[in-house]
Short mmCIF file of C-alpha atoms and ligand atoms in Angstrom, two decimals:
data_model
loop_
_atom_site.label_atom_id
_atom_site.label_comp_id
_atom_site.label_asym_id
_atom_site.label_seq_id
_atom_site.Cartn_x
_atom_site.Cartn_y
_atom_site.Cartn_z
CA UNK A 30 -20.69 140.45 -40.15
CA UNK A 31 -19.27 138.61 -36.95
CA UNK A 32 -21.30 136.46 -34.48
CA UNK A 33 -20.20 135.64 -30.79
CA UNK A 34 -19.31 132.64 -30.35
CA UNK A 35 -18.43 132.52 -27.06
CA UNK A 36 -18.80 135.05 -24.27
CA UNK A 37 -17.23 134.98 -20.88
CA UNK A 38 -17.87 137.91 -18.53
CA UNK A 39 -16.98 138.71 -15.25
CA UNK A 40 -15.32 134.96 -14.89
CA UNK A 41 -13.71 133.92 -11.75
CA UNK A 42 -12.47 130.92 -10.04
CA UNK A 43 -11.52 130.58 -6.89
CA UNK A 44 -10.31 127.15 -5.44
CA UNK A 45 -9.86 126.71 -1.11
CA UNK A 46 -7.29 124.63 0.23
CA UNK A 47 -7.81 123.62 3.42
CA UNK A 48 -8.69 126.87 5.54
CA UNK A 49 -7.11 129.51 2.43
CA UNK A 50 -8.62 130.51 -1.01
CA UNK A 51 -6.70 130.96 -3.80
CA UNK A 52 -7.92 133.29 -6.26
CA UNK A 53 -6.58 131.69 -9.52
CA UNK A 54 -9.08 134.01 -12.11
CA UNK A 55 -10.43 137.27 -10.16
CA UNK A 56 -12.54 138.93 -13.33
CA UNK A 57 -11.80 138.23 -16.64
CA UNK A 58 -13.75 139.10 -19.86
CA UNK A 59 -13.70 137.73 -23.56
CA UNK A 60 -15.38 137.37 -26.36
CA UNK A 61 -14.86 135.27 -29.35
CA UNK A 62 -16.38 136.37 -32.58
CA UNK A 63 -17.04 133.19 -35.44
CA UNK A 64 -13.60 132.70 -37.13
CA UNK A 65 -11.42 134.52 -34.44
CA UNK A 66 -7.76 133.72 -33.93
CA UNK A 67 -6.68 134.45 -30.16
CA UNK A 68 -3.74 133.08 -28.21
CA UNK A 69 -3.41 133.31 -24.61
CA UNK A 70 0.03 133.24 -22.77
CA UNK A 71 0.99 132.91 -19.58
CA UNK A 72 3.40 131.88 -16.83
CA UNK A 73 3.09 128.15 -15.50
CA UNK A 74 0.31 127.89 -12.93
CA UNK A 75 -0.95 131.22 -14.20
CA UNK A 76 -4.43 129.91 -14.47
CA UNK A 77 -4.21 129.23 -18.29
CA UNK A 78 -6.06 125.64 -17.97
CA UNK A 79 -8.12 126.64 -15.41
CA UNK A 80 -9.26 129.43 -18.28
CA UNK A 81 -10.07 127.10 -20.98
CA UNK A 82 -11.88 124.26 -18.48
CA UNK A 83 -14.28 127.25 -17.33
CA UNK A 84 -14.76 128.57 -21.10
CA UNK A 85 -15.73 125.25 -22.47
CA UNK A 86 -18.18 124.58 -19.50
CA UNK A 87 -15.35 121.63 -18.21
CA UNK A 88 -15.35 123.75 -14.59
CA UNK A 89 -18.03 125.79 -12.58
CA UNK A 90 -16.69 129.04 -12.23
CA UNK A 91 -16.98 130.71 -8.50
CA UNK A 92 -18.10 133.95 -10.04
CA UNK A 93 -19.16 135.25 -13.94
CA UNK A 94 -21.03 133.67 -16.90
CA UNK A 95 -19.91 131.84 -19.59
CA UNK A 96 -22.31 131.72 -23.23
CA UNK A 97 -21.98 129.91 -25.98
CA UNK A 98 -23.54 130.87 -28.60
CA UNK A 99 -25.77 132.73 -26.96
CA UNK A 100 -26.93 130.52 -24.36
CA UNK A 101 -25.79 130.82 -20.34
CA UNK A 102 -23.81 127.41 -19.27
CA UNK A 103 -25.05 128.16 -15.85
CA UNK A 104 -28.85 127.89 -17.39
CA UNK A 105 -28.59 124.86 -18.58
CA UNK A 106 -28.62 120.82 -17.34
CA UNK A 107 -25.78 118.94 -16.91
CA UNK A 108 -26.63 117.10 -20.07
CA UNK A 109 -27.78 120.32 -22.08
CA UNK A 110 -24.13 121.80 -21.17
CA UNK A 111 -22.45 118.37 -22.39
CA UNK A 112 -24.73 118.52 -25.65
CA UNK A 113 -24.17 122.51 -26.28
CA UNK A 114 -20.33 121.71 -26.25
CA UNK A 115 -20.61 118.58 -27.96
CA UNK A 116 -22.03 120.32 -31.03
CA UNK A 117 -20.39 123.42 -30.54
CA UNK A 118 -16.73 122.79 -29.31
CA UNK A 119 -13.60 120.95 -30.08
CA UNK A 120 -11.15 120.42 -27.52
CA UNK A 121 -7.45 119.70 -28.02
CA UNK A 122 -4.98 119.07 -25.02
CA UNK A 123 -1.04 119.10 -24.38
CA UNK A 124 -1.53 114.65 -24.33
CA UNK A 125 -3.36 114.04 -27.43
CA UNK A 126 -5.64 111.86 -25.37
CA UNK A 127 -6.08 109.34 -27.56
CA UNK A 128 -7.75 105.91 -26.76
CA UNK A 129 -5.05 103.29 -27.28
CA UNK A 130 -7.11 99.95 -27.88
CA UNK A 131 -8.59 102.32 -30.69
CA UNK A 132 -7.42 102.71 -34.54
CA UNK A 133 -7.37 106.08 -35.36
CA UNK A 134 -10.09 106.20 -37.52
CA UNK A 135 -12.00 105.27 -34.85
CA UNK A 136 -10.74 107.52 -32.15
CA UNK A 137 -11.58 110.37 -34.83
CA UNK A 138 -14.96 109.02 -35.55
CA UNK A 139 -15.39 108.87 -31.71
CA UNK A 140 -17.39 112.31 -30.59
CA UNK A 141 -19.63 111.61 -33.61
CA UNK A 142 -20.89 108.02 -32.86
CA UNK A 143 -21.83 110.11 -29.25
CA UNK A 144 -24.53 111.08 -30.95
CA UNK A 145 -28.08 110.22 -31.43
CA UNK A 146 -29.10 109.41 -35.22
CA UNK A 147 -25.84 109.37 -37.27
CA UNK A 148 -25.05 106.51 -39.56
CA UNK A 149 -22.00 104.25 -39.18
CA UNK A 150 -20.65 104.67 -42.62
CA UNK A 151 -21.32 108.38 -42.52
CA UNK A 152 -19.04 109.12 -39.74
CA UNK A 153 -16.44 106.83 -41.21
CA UNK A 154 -16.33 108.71 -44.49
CA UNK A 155 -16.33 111.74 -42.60
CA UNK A 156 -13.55 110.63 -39.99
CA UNK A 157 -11.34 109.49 -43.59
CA UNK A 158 -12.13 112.61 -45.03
CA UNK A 159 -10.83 114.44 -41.73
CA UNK A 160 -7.72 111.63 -41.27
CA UNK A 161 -6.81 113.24 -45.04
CA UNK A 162 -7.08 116.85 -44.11
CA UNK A 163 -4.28 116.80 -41.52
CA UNK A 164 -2.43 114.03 -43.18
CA UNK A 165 -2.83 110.62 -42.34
CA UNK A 166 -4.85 109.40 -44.71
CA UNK A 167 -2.76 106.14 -45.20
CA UNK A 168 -2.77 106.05 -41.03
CA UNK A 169 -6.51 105.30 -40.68
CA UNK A 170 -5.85 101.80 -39.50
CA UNK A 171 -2.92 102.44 -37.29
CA UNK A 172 -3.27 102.37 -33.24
CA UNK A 173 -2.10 105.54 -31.84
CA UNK A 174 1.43 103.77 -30.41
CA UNK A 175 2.43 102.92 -33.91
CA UNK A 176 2.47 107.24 -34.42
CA UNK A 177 4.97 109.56 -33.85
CA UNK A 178 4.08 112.42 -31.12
CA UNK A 179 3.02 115.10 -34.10
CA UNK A 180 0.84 112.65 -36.22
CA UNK A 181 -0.98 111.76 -33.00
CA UNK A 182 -1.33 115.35 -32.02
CA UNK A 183 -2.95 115.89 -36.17
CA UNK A 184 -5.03 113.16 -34.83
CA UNK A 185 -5.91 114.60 -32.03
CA UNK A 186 -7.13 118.10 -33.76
CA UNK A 187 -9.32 115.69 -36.71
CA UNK A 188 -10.88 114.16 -33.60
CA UNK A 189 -11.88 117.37 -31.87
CA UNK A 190 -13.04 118.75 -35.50
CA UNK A 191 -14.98 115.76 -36.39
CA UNK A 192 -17.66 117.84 -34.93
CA UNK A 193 -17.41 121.23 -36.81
CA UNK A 194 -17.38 122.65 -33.68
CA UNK A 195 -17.34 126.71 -33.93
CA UNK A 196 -14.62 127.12 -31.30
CA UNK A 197 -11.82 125.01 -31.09
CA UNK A 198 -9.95 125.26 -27.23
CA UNK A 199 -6.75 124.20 -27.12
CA UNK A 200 -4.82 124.18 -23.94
CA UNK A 201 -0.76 124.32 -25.31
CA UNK A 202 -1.32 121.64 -28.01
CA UNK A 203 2.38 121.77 -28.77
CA UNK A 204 3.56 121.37 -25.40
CA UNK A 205 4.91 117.94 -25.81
CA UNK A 206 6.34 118.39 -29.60
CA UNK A 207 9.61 119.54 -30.78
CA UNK A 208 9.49 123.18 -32.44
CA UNK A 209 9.45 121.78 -35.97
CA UNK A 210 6.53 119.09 -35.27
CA UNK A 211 4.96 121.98 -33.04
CA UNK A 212 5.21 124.71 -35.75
CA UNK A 213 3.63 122.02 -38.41
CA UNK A 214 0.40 121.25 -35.97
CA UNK A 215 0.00 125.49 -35.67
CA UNK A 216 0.57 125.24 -39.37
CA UNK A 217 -2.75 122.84 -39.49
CA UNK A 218 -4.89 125.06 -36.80
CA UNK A 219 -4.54 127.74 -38.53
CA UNK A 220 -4.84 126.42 -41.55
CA UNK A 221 -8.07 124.70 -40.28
CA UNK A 222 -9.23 128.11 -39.07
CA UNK A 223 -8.79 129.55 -42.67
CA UNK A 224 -10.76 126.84 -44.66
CA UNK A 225 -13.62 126.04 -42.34
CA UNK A 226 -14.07 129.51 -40.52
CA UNK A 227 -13.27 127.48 -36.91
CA UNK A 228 -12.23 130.04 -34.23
CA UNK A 229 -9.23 129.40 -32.08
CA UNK A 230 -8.40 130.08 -28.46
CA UNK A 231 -4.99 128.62 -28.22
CA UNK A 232 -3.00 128.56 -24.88
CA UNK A 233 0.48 128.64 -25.25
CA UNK A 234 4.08 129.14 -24.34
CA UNK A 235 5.72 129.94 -27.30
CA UNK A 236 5.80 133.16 -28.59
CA UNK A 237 6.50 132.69 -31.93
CA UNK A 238 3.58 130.81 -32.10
CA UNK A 239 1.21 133.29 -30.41
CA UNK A 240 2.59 135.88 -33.00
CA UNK A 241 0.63 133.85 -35.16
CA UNK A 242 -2.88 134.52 -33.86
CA UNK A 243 -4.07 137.68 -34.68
CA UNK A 244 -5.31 138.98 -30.41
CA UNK A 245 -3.18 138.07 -28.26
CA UNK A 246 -3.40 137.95 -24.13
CA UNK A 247 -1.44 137.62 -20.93
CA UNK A 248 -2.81 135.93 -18.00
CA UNK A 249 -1.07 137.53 -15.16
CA UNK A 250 -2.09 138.30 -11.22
CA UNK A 251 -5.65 136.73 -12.03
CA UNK A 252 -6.20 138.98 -15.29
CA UNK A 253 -6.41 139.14 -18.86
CA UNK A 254 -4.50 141.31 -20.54
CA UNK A 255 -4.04 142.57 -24.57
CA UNK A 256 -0.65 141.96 -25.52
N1 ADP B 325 -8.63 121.55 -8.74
C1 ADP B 325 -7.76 122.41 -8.19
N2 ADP B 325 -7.70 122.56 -6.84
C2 ADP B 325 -6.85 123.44 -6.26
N3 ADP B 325 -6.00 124.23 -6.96
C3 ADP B 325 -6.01 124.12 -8.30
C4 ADP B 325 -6.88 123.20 -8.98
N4 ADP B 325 -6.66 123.33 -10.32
C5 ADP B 325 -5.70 124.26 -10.45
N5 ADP B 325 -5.31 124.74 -9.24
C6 ADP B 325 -4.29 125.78 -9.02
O1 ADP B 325 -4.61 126.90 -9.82
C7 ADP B 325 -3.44 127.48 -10.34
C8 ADP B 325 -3.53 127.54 -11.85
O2 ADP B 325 -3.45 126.26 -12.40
P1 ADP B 325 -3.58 125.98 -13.96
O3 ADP B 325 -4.85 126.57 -14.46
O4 ADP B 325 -3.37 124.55 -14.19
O5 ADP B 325 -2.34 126.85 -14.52
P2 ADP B 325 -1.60 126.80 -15.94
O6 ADP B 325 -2.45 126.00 -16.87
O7 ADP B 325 -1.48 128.24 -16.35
O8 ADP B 325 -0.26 126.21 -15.70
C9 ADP B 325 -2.28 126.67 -9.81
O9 ADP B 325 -1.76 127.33 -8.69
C10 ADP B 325 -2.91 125.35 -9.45
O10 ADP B 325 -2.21 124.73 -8.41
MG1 MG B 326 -2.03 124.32 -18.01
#
């Protein structure tokens, strides 16, 4: 049995320079069931990050709904939205994002000490535990310079799952790698996807890589469409 996770329908976003609108999204629609795989592709400046900033409530969209889980984004208070996506999402970007002055344990542990009521040595255990899953167990003390580009992209995934989100959104997180380091971090998504039943909207440029997600789509002249 699948459950939506996320929902967007009718989504648009328009943004006006100066005098002139530019219609980056006209109408798109998409749903993402628990466990999903889906890879979006798309020309540069095709509207890809625009996409994922309206789908993980990042954006206000000009037209269209986005729920999560059921619930409206455009229903709900700033600081319901931040807490809906807090517990729900994980977000993973081209720049890993990390915080520098940070080790990585804590930069993992980070979303989790956000919120209210968690123990200290809970999240720690559960940021190690994480640091092990993609591989840098024996990195937990490291600062993010002291990493090569893939580990601190691993990094940056065990941070954004330190939340068992549902969703994972990740806007071409192998953007910045070499194909080998890129192919290993797809490697851990999906990988990721298969043990803990997180669903994936991955933005991307490689094709290979796409071929890996099981729906793909084009973003093209405002639109989604199946590949
Ligand atoms: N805040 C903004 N204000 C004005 N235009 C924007 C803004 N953000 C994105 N755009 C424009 O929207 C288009 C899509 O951008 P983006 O979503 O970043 O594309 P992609 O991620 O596919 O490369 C581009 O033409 C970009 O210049
Ligand atoms: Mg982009």
């Amino acid at each position: 049995m699948s459950e939506t996770v996320l929902e967007a329908r009718g989504l648009g976003k328009d943004f006006w320079e100066g005098q002139s609108v530019l219609t980056v999204l006209s109408t798109i629609d998409l749903a993402v069931e628990c466990g999903d795989r889906v890879a979006i592709v798309g020309a540069s400046g095709s509207g890809k990050s625009t996409l994922l900033h309206l789908l993980g409530g990042l954006d206000q969209p000009t037209r269209g709904t986005v729920t999560i889980q059921g619930r409206a984004l455009s229903r709900l208070r700033e600081r319901e939205r931040a807490l809906l996506r807090n517990r729900t999402l994980g977000f993973v970007y081209q720049f890993h994002h990390l915080l520098p002055e940070f080790t990585l344990l804590e930069n993992v542990a980070m979303p989790l000490l956000l919120r209210r009521g968690v123990s200290l040595t809970a999240v720690r255990q559960e940021a190690r535990g994480l640091l092990g899953e993609v591989g840098l167990a024996d990195r937990a003390s490291h600062r993010p310079a002291e990493l090569s580009g893939g580990e601190r992209q691993r990094a940056a995934v065990a941070r954004a799952l330190i939340t068992r989100p549902a969703l994972l959104l990740a806007d071409e997180p192998t953007g910045n790698l070499d194909p080998h380091t890129g192919e290993g971090v797809y490697e851990l998504l999906l990988a990721l996807n298969a043990r803990h039943g997180t669903a994936l909207v991955v933005v991307t440029h490689e094709t290979r890589l796409a071929e890996r997600m099981e729906r793909r789509f084009r973003l093209d002249e405002t639109t989604l469409s199946p590949l």
